[in-house]
Amino acid sequence: MIDALFAGGPVYTASAPGKLMLFGEHGVVYGRPCLVTSVGLRVSAAVQVHAEPWLTISTAASRATGAPFRVPLAQLGAALRPETAFVEAVAARVLKLAEWQTGLTISTDGPPLSYGLGSSSAVTVATAAGVAAALGLHLNADELFRVCHAAVIDAQGKGSGFDVASAIHGGTIRFENGRATALPSTILPLMIGYSGAKVSTRRFVDGVGRLRERNPILVERMFDLIAELVEQAQQALAQRDWVRLGDLADINQGLLDALGVNTPPLARLVFAAREAGALGAKLSGAGGGDCMFAVAPAPAEHAVKAALASNGQYVDLPLGVPGVSVTCRP
Ligand code: PMV
């Protein structure tokens, strides 16, 4: 929907998907690979250039109050306000890259509950793609990744960028040190369960960092094991070997537990899924809350969905959806 905020003239609307971390979380912050797939939880950013020296930012929160946020161009990127940090940070960086100093109207939209499935990275990628299109700046996937990853670091302080890469490329990718490789598309027999919101990704990334400082040899070896697990999971995906993928999910879950990021609500979902016949299950992402997934091809599918629903929330979203796209209303 293009809101009343826009004047006549072209409006560029970009849409980007959320993500589900499959294997390799935490290790990926320390240079190891991970596997991630996109989810059909799309966030959009509609963008129009205007001549005033400010950014007008409309979000679901600002629409509820009736007043969009207004950020003077001279202050853009300097002090990010929490409600619009990702949008402001990435708009500032794309404007700088384009060597443009112009006002913009940006209106973002997305689902009311994002389950920790990557709405911040999706809004960052959608805003970057929309602003770049509105400014006539062509960015290839690597350039888009660099500008979005830098903006996510500005707004949140840390992050491997796997979520940004997933929002850009869509599908299922292997991600390592800022580089994304597309994996062949396969229908993934995965069921997502939601355990409730977590405090912050940053807190759990920092917690693992401190554990690593106190126990460098053990934690580095665990990261190496997780990296080996990612290699094997990539093979299992290619061979559609769901029994093996389930084993790997269970082993990865054990390692994440050892890293201290499991919680009772996540563990309940994981055990409930296994008891209902899943081939394996693990938490997804930083841990501390948010989502897990179960490997549950037929015939376990229905029993596993019911087990997730009764021990938390079953999240029914398509996986491996396309990455960022931009349309223009002339
Ligand atoms: O909690 P999420 O879904 O944002 O995932 C974080 C994954 C980590 O590997 C822990 C951090 C990162 O930036 O890769």
mmCIF file of C-alpha atoms and ligand atoms in Angstrom:
data_model
loop_
_atom_site.group_PDB
_atom_site.id
_atom_site.type_symbol
_atom_site.label_atom_id
_atom_site.label_comp_id
_atom_site.label_asym_id
_atom_site.label_seq_id
_atom_site.Cartn_x
_atom_site.Cartn_y
_atom_site.Cartn_z
ATOM 1 C CA MET A 1 0.000 0.000 0.000
ATOM 2 C CA ILE A 2 1.371 3.425 -0.906
ATOM 3 C CA ASP A 3 0.252 5.897 1.752
ATOM 4 C CA ALA A 4 -1.074 9.417 1.438
ATOM 5 C CA LEU A 5 2.382 10.683 2.379
ATOM 6 C CA PHE A 6 3.607 10.439 -1.213
ATOM 7 C CA ALA A 7 3.226 13.266 -3.715
ATOM 8 C CA GLY A 8 2.912 12.739 -7.488
ATOM 9 C CA GLY A 9 6.016 11.327 -9.166
ATOM 10 C CA PRO A 10 7.691 7.951 -9.033
ATOM 11 C CA VAL A 11 7.563 5.841 -5.883
ATOM 12 C CA TYR A 12 9.958 2.873 -5.687
ATOM 13 C CA THR A 13 8.816 -0.020 -3.501
ATOM 14 C CA ALA A 14 11.271 -2.724 -2.478
ATOM 15 C CA SER A 15 10.328 -5.921 -0.684
ATOM 16 C CA ALA A 16 12.701 -8.283 1.142
ATOM 17 C CA PRO A 17 12.121 -11.582 2.994
ATOM 18 C CA GLY A 18 12.960 -12.670 6.525
ATOM 19 C CA LYS A 19 15.282 -15.583 7.274
ATOM 20 C CA LEU A 20 15.566 -18.851 9.150
ATOM 21 C CA MET A 21 19.065 -19.790 10.303
ATOM 22 C CA LEU A 22 19.495 -23.498 9.533
ATOM 23 C CA PHE A 23 22.971 -24.462 10.792
ATOM 24 C CA GLY A 24 26.054 -22.606 11.992
ATOM 25 C CA GLU A 25 24.806 -19.754 14.214
ATOM 26 C CA HIS A 26 27.418 -18.210 16.531
ATOM 27 C CA GLY A 27 30.298 -19.934 14.693
ATOM 28 C CA VAL A 28 29.520 -17.642 11.722
ATOM 29 C CA VAL A 29 30.391 -14.602 13.880
ATOM 30 C CA TYR A 30 33.919 -16.112 14.129
ATOM 31 C CA GLY A 31 34.546 -16.793 10.450
ATOM 32 C CA ARG A 32 32.887 -20.206 10.164
ATOM 33 C CA PRO A 33 30.181 -20.951 7.535
ATOM 34 C CA CYS A 34 26.431 -21.166 8.079
ATOM 35 C CA LEU A 35 23.367 -22.236 6.077
ATOM 36 C CA VAL A 36 20.316 -19.985 5.994
ATOM 37 C CA THR A 37 17.031 -19.985 4.113
ATOM 38 C CA SER A 38 14.672 -17.086 3.417
ATOM 39 C CA VAL A 39 11.123 -17.075 4.840
ATOM 40 C CA GLY A 40 7.971 -15.574 3.384
ATOM 41 C CA LEU A 41 7.688 -12.875 5.986
ATOM 42 C CA ARG A 42 8.233 -9.867 3.753
ATOM 43 C CA VAL A 43 8.972 -6.299 4.721
ATOM 44 C CA SER A 44 8.522 -3.462 2.235
ATOM 45 C CA ALA A 45 9.928 0.046 1.915
ATOM 46 C CA ALA A 46 8.335 2.596 -0.443
ATOM 47 C CA VAL A 47 10.635 5.509 -1.292
ATOM 48 C CA GLN A 48 10.223 8.866 -3.006
ATOM 49 C CA VAL A 49 12.723 11.689 -3.457
ATOM 50 C CA HIS A 50 11.615 15.191 -2.423
ATOM 51 C CA ALA A 51 13.241 18.609 -2.262
ATOM 52 C CA GLU A 52 12.973 19.312 1.498
ATOM 53 C CA PRO A 53 16.100 18.912 3.670
ATOM 54 C CA TRP A 54 14.788 16.021 5.784
ATOM 55 C CA LEU A 55 13.741 12.389 5.755
ATOM 56 C CA THR A 56 10.104 11.616 6.454
ATOM 57 C CA ILE A 57 9.850 8.067 7.817
ATOM 58 C CA SER A 58 6.500 6.368 8.208
ATOM 59 C CA THR A 59 6.362 3.003 9.997
ATOM 60 C CA ALA A 60 3.523 0.949 11.483
ATOM 61 C CA ALA A 61 4.338 2.539 14.875
ATOM 62 C CA SER A 62 4.313 6.104 13.549
ATOM 63 C CA ARG A 63 1.090 5.489 11.597
ATOM 64 C CA ALA A 64 -0.571 4.402 14.840
ATOM 65 C CA THR A 65 0.255 7.817 16.334
ATOM 66 C CA GLY A 66 -0.622 9.657 13.097
ATOM 67 C CA ALA A 67 2.718 11.469 12.864
ATOM 68 C CA PRO A 68 5.628 10.233 10.733
ATOM 69 C CA PHE A 69 9.179 10.652 12.055
ATOM 70 C CA ARG A 70 11.121 13.563 10.591
ATOM 71 C CA VAL A 71 14.935 13.455 10.546
ATOM 72 C CA PRO A 72 16.860 16.535 9.279
ATOM 73 C CA LEU A 73 19.425 15.553 6.621
ATOM 74 C CA ALA A 74 22.109 17.344 8.643
ATOM 75 C CA GLN A 75 21.501 14.913 11.549
ATOM 76 C CA LEU A 76 20.941 11.772 9.493
ATOM 77 C CA GLY A 77 22.993 8.837 10.784
ATOM 78 C CA ALA A 78 24.330 10.834 13.754
ATOM 79 C CA ALA A 79 21.985 9.764 16.569
ATOM 80 C CA LEU A 80 19.826 6.834 15.445
ATOM 81 C CA ARG A 81 16.469 6.705 17.180
ATOM 82 C CA PRO A 82 15.557 3.142 18.217
ATOM 83 C CA GLU A 83 12.224 3.054 16.299
ATOM 84 C CA THR A 84 13.826 3.817 12.938
ATOM 85 C CA ALA A 85 17.519 2.987 13.511
ATOM 86 C CA PHE A 86 17.920 0.512 10.628
ATOM 87 C CA VAL A 87 16.067 2.731 8.129
ATOM 88 C CA GLU A 88 17.988 5.868 9.107
ATOM 89 C CA ALA A 89 21.361 4.095 9.149
ATOM 90 C CA VAL A 90 20.969 2.542 5.720
ATOM 91 C CA ALA A 91 19.398 5.656 4.119
ATOM 92 C CA ALA A 92 22.375 7.706 5.386
ATOM 93 C CA ARG A 93 24.832 5.219 3.891
ATOM 94 C CA VAL A 94 23.091 4.919 0.498
ATOM 95 C CA LEU A 95 22.779 8.728 0.191
ATOM 96 C CA LYS A 96 26.503 9.034 0.944
ATOM 97 C CA LEU A 97 27.374 6.355 -1.600
ATOM 98 C CA ALA A 98 25.281 8.114 -4.243
ATOM 99 C CA GLU A 99 26.819 11.475 -3.238
ATOM 100 C CA TRP A 100 23.306 12.890 -2.980
ATOM 101 C CA GLN A 101 21.968 15.259 -0.349
ATOM 102 C CA THR A 102 18.250 15.132 -0.884
ATOM 103 C CA GLY A 103 15.124 14.655 1.142
ATOM 104 C CA LEU A 104 13.334 11.305 1.026
ATOM 105 C CA THR A 105 9.968 9.976 2.086
ATOM 106 C CA ILE A 106 10.249 6.353 3.240
ATOM 107 C CA SER A 107 7.272 4.272 4.277
ATOM 108 C CA THR A 108 7.946 0.786 5.652
ATOM 109 C CA ASP A 109 5.462 -1.993 6.199
ATOM 110 C CA GLY A 110 5.659 -5.524 7.496
ATOM 111 C CA PRO A 111 3.931 -8.173 9.583
ATOM 112 C CA PRO A 112 2.910 -7.131 13.122
ATOM 113 C CA LEU A 113 4.792 -10.067 14.676
ATOM 114 C CA SER A 114 8.076 -11.107 13.083
ATOM 115 C CA TYR A 115 9.057 -14.026 15.419
ATOM 116 C CA GLY A 116 12.710 -12.916 15.369
ATOM 117 C CA LEU A 117 12.855 -14.123 11.757
ATOM 118 C CA GLY A 118 14.890 -11.233 10.381
ATOM 119 C CA SER A 119 12.597 -8.228 10.084
ATOM 120 C CA SER A 120 15.456 -5.788 10.898
ATOM 121 C CA SER A 121 17.688 -7.110 8.134
ATOM 122 C CA ALA A 122 14.704 -7.259 5.756
ATOM 123 C CA VAL A 123 13.755 -3.617 6.419
ATOM 124 C CA THR A 124 17.408 -2.610 5.986
ATOM 125 C CA VAL A 125 17.705 -4.389 2.628
ATOM 126 C CA ALA A 126 14.303 -3.173 1.392
ATOM 127 C CA THR A 127 15.114 0.428 2.366
ATOM 128 C CA ALA A 128 18.550 0.292 0.739
ATOM 129 C CA ALA A 129 17.143 -1.151 -2.488
ATOM 130 C CA GLY A 130 14.260 1.349 -2.544
ATOM 131 C CA VAL A 131 16.490 4.364 -1.834
ATOM 132 C CA ALA A 132 19.104 3.248 -4.389
ATOM 133 C CA ALA A 133 16.387 2.820 -7.045
ATOM 134 C CA ALA A 134 14.875 6.233 -6.224
ATOM 135 C CA LEU A 135 18.318 7.846 -6.590
ATOM 136 C CA GLY A 136 19.098 5.961 -9.799
ATOM 137 C CA LEU A 137 22.072 4.259 -8.112
ATOM 138 C CA HIS A 138 22.759 0.758 -9.401
ATOM 139 C CA LEU A 139 24.084 -1.553 -6.693
ATOM 140 C CA ASN A 140 25.043 -5.153 -7.428
ATOM 141 C CA ALA A 141 24.405 -7.836 -4.781
ATOM 142 C CA ASP A 142 27.884 -7.424 -3.219
ATOM 143 C CA GLU A 143 27.572 -3.629 -3.018
ATOM 144 C CA LEU A 144 24.073 -3.930 -1.577
ATOM 145 C CA PHE A 145 25.391 -6.423 1.000
ATOM 146 C CA ARG A 146 28.272 -4.150 2.044
ATOM 147 C CA VAL A 147 26.111 -1.061 2.515
ATOM 148 C CA CYS A 148 23.363 -2.982 4.378
ATOM 149 C CA HIS A 149 25.774 -4.916 6.589
ATOM 150 C CA ALA A 150 27.533 -1.677 7.570
ATOM 151 C CA ALA A 151 24.140 -0.117 8.397
ATOM 152 C CA VAL A 152 23.153 -3.127 10.543
ATOM 153 C CA ILE A 153 26.444 -2.738 12.430
ATOM 154 C CA ASP A 154 25.681 1.005 12.888
ATOM 155 C CA ALA A 155 22.220 0.207 14.249
ATOM 156 C CA GLN A 156 22.888 -2.930 16.294
ATOM 157 C CA GLY A 157 26.635 -3.033 16.869
ATOM 158 C CA LYS A 158 27.434 -6.634 15.837
ATOM 159 C CA GLY A 159 26.392 -9.310 13.368
ATOM 160 C CA SER A 160 27.859 -11.623 10.740
ATOM 161 C CA GLY A 161 25.509 -10.314 8.016
ATOM 162 C CA PHE A 162 24.010 -13.764 7.246
ATOM 163 C CA ASP A 163 20.502 -12.292 7.596
ATOM 164 C CA VAL A 164 21.292 -9.405 5.227
ATOM 165 C CA ALA A 165 22.684 -11.851 2.644
ATOM 166 C CA SER A 166 19.557 -14.006 2.954
ATOM 167 C CA ALA A 167 17.251 -10.992 2.432
ATOM 168 C CA ILE A 168 19.227 -10.029 -0.687
ATOM 169 C CA HIS A 169 19.615 -13.443 -2.328
ATOM 170 C CA GLY A 170 16.551 -15.314 -1.065
ATOM 171 C CA GLY A 171 16.437 -19.109 -1.452
ATOM 172 C CA THR A 172 18.836 -21.180 0.636
ATOM 173 C CA ILE A 173 22.427 -19.963 0.845
ATOM 174 C CA ARG A 174 25.725 -20.848 2.410
ATOM 175 C CA PHE A 175 27.233 -17.760 4.015
ATOM 176 C CA GLU A 176 30.831 -17.320 5.161
ATOM 177 C CA ASN A 177 32.882 -14.183 5.850
ATOM 178 C CA GLY A 178 30.508 -11.923 3.944
ATOM 179 C CA ARG A 179 30.250 -14.212 0.909
ATOM 180 C CA ALA A 180 26.997 -15.901 -0.110
ATOM 181 C CA THR A 181 26.698 -19.001 -2.308
ATOM 182 C CA ALA A 182 23.261 -20.061 -3.558
ATOM 183 C CA LEU A 183 22.376 -23.708 -2.886
ATOM 184 C CA PRO A 184 20.117 -25.702 -5.227
ATOM 185 C CA SER A 185 16.479 -25.080 -4.394
ATOM 186 C CA THR A 186 14.763 -27.937 -2.581
ATOM 187 C CA ILE A 187 11.485 -28.066 -0.702
ATOM 188 C CA LEU A 188 12.639 -28.179 2.905
ATOM 189 C CA PRO A 189 10.543 -30.398 5.213
ATOM 190 C CA LEU A 190 11.054 -28.054 8.148
ATOM 191 C CA MET A 191 8.473 -26.880 10.693
ATOM 192 C CA ILE A 192 9.081 -23.672 12.619
ATOM 193 C CA GLY A 193 8.114 -23.277 16.280
ATOM 194 C CA TYR A 194 8.116 -19.957 18.156
ATOM 195 C CA SER A 195 9.026 -19.890 21.857
ATOM 196 C CA GLY A 196 8.355 -16.206 22.594
ATOM 197 C CA ALA A 197 10.477 -13.080 22.215
ATOM 198 C CA LYS A 198 14.063 -12.915 23.431
ATOM 199 C CA VAL A 199 15.825 -9.982 25.091
ATOM 200 C CA SER A 200 18.284 -9.240 22.278
ATOM 201 C CA THR A 201 20.521 -11.054 19.812
ATOM 202 C CA ARG A 202 23.397 -8.834 20.964
ATOM 203 C CA ARG A 203 23.155 -10.135 24.531
ATOM 204 C CA PHE A 204 23.539 -13.770 23.426
ATOM 205 C CA VAL A 205 26.322 -13.010 20.939
ATOM 206 C CA ASP A 206 28.176 -11.184 23.738
ATOM 207 C CA GLY A 207 27.504 -14.066 26.156
ATOM 208 C CA VAL A 208 29.066 -16.580 23.744
ATOM 209 C CA GLY A 209 31.968 -14.135 23.243
ATOM 210 C CA ARG A 210 32.634 -14.091 26.993
ATOM 211 C CA LEU A 211 32.389 -17.906 27.204
ATOM 212 C CA ARG A 212 34.980 -18.068 24.396
ATOM 213 C CA GLU A 213 37.291 -15.679 26.253
ATOM 214 C CA ARG A 214 37.116 -17.816 29.376
ATOM 215 C CA ASN A 215 37.393 -21.150 27.493
ATOM 216 C CA PRO A 216 39.158 -20.356 24.214
ATOM 217 C CA ILE A 217 40.307 -23.877 23.323
ATOM 218 C CA LEU A 218 36.970 -25.575 23.985
ATOM 219 C CA VAL A 219 34.804 -22.943 22.317
ATOM 220 C CA GLU A 220 37.051 -22.690 19.238
ATOM 221 C CA ARG A 221 36.847 -26.491 18.894
ATOM 222 C CA MET A 222 33.078 -26.284 19.180
ATOM 223 C CA PHE A 223 33.021 -23.672 16.417
ATOM 224 C CA ASP A 224 35.169 -26.027 14.301
ATOM 225 C CA LEU A 225 32.704 -28.852 14.967
ATOM 226 C CA ILE A 226 29.813 -26.564 14.002
ATOM 227 C CA ALA A 227 31.680 -25.707 10.777
ATOM 228 C CA GLU A 228 32.088 -29.439 10.005
ATOM 229 C CA LEU A 229 28.394 -29.898 10.755
ATOM 230 C CA VAL A 230 27.551 -27.170 8.221
ATOM 231 C CA GLU A 231 29.574 -29.019 5.542
ATOM 232 C CA GLN A 232 27.681 -32.236 6.267
ATOM 233 C CA ALA A 233 24.318 -30.456 6.388
ATOM 234 C CA GLN A 234 25.040 -28.949 2.967
ATOM 235 C CA GLN A 235 25.611 -32.492 1.613
ATOM 236 C CA ALA A 236 22.501 -33.813 3.350
ATOM 237 C CA LEU A 237 20.433 -31.005 1.798
ATOM 238 C CA ALA A 238 21.835 -31.739 -1.659
ATOM 239 C CA GLN A 239 20.993 -35.435 -1.232
ATOM 240 C CA ARG A 240 17.625 -34.702 0.420
ATOM 241 C CA ASP A 241 18.812 -37.008 3.196
ATOM 242 C CA TRP A 242 16.380 -35.921 5.908
ATOM 243 C CA VAL A 243 17.422 -38.597 8.423
ATOM 244 C CA ARG A 244 20.970 -37.260 8.327
ATOM 245 C CA LEU A 245 19.753 -33.654 8.423
ATOM 246 C CA GLY A 246 17.721 -34.538 11.540
ATOM 247 C CA ASP A 247 20.797 -36.062 13.230
ATOM 248 C CA LEU A 248 22.786 -32.938 12.403
ATOM 249 C CA ALA A 249 20.024 -30.693 13.823
ATOM 250 C CA ASP A 250 20.115 -32.677 17.092
ATOM 251 C CA ILE A 251 23.922 -32.525 17.288
ATOM 252 C CA ASN A 252 23.928 -28.791 16.545
ATOM 253 C CA GLN A 253 21.282 -28.282 19.246
ATOM 254 C CA GLY A 254 23.564 -30.051 21.756
ATOM 255 C CA LEU A 255 26.439 -27.749 20.835
ATOM 256 C CA LEU A 256 24.237 -24.646 21.106
ATOM 257 C CA ASP A 257 23.104 -25.836 24.525
ATOM 258 C CA ALA A 258 26.758 -26.162 25.506
ATOM 259 C CA LEU A 259 27.314 -22.576 24.308
ATOM 260 C CA GLY A 260 24.653 -21.511 26.832
ATOM 261 C CA VAL A 261 21.996 -20.161 24.458
ATOM 262 C CA ASN A 262 19.226 -22.745 24.923
ATOM 263 C CA THR A 263 16.199 -21.918 27.100
ATOM 264 C CA PRO A 264 13.463 -24.038 28.727
ATOM 265 C CA PRO A 265 10.766 -22.853 26.231
ATOM 266 C CA LEU A 266 13.045 -23.671 23.257
ATOM 267 C CA ALA A 267 13.981 -27.027 24.806
ATOM 268 C CA ARG A 268 10.286 -27.839 25.339
ATOM 269 C CA LEU A 269 9.560 -27.240 21.649
ATOM 270 C CA VAL A 270 12.614 -29.277 20.583
ATOM 271 C CA PHE A 271 11.700 -32.272 22.782
ATOM 272 C CA ALA A 272 8.002 -32.068 21.874
ATOM 273 C CA ALA A 273 8.876 -32.130 18.154
ATOM 274 C CA ARG A 274 11.214 -35.112 18.583
ATOM 275 C CA GLU A 275 8.625 -37.006 20.636
ATOM 276 C CA ALA A 276 6.017 -36.330 17.949
ATOM 277 C CA GLY A 277 8.232 -38.056 15.382
ATOM 278 C CA ALA A 278 10.513 -35.303 14.012
ATOM 279 C CA LEU A 279 13.838 -36.604 12.680
ATOM 280 C CA GLY A 280 15.635 -33.880 14.637
ATOM 281 C CA ALA A 281 15.183 -30.351 15.953
ATOM 282 C CA LYS A 282 17.254 -27.347 16.963
ATOM 283 C CA LEU A 283 16.932 -23.723 17.946
ATOM 284 C CA SER A 284 17.515 -21.202 15.166
ATOM 285 C CA GLY A 285 19.498 -17.974 15.545
ATOM 286 C CA ALA A 286 21.137 -16.488 18.597
ATOM 287 C CA GLY A 287 19.032 -18.507 21.060
ATOM 288 C CA GLY A 288 17.527 -17.173 24.281
ATOM 289 C CA GLY A 289 14.059 -17.277 22.686
ATOM 290 C CA ASP A 290 12.518 -16.765 19.236
ATOM 291 C CA CYS A 291 12.361 -19.790 16.932
ATOM 292 C CA MET A 292 13.411 -23.390 16.538
ATOM 293 C CA PHE A 293 12.764 -25.788 13.686
ATOM 294 C CA ALA A 294 12.088 -29.483 13.387
ATOM 295 C CA VAL A 295 13.017 -31.739 10.469
ATOM 296 C CA ALA A 296 9.630 -33.337 9.874
ATOM 297 C CA PRO A 297 8.880 -34.854 6.454
ATOM 298 C CA ALA A 298 5.645 -36.835 6.017
ATOM 299 C CA PRO A 299 4.251 -38.808 7.809
ATOM 300 C CA ALA A 300 5.438 -36.932 10.956
ATOM 301 C CA GLU A 301 4.406 -33.535 9.608
ATOM 302 C CA HIS A 302 0.945 -33.236 11.187
ATOM 303 C CA ALA A 303 1.878 -34.621 14.602
ATOM 304 C CA VAL A 304 4.904 -32.297 14.758
ATOM 305 C CA LYS A 305 2.830 -29.226 13.814
ATOM 306 C CA ALA A 306 0.351 -30.098 16.600
ATOM 307 C CA ALA A 307 3.202 -30.628 19.103
ATOM 308 C CA LEU A 308 4.699 -27.223 18.252
ATOM 309 C CA ALA A 309 1.318 -25.531 18.513
ATOM 310 C CA SER A 310 0.638 -26.993 21.950
ATOM 311 C CA ASN A 311 4.126 -26.216 23.334
ATOM 312 C CA GLY A 312 4.505 -22.703 21.928
ATOM 313 C CA GLN A 313 3.410 -21.510 18.503
ATOM 314 C CA TYR A 314 3.606 -23.231 15.137
ATOM 315 C CA VAL A 315 4.714 -20.679 12.513
ATOM 316 C CA ASP A 316 3.401 -21.495 9.062
ATOM 317 C CA LEU A 317 5.567 -19.619 6.545
ATOM 318 C CA PRO A 318 6.970 -20.670 3.158
ATOM 319 C CA LEU A 319 10.742 -21.217 2.996
ATOM 320 C CA GLY A 320 13.252 -20.463 0.256
ATOM 321 C CA VAL A 321 11.257 -17.525 -1.144
ATOM 322 C CA PRO A 322 12.844 -14.992 -3.572
ATOM 323 C CA GLY A 323 15.171 -12.267 -2.299
ATOM 324 C CA VAL A 324 14.821 -8.498 -2.593
ATOM 325 C CA SER A 325 12.863 -7.035 -5.514
ATOM 326 C CA VAL A 326 11.916 -3.497 -6.514
ATOM 327 C CA THR A 327 8.897 -2.153 -8.388
ATOM 328 C CA CYS A 328 8.142 1.400 -9.484
ATOM 329 C CA ARG A 329 4.851 3.303 -9.551
ATOM 330 C CA PRO A 330 5.507 6.059 -12.113
HETATM 331 O O1 PMV B 1 19.011 -14.271 16.536
HETATM 332 P P1 PMV B 1 19.175 -14.067 15.091
HETATM 333 O O2 PMV B 1 18.124 -14.763 14.303
HETATM 334 O O3 PMV B 1 19.378 -12.649 14.720
HETATM 335 O O4 PMV B 1 20.515 -14.843 14.671
HETATM 336 C C1 PMV B 1 21.783 -14.517 15.199
HETATM 337 C C2 PMV B 1 22.810 -15.453 14.622
HETATM 338 C C3 PMV B 1 24.221 -15.271 15.198
HETATM 339 O O5 PMV B 1 25.080 -16.146 14.486
HETATM 340 C C4 PMV B 1 24.236 -15.660 16.660
HETATM 341 C C5 PMV B 1 24.705 -13.831 15.052
HETATM 342 C C6 PMV B 1 25.095 -13.427 13.650
HETATM 343 O O6 PMV B 1 25.075 -12.223 13.376
HETATM 344 O O7 PMV B 1 25.445 -14.278 12.826
#
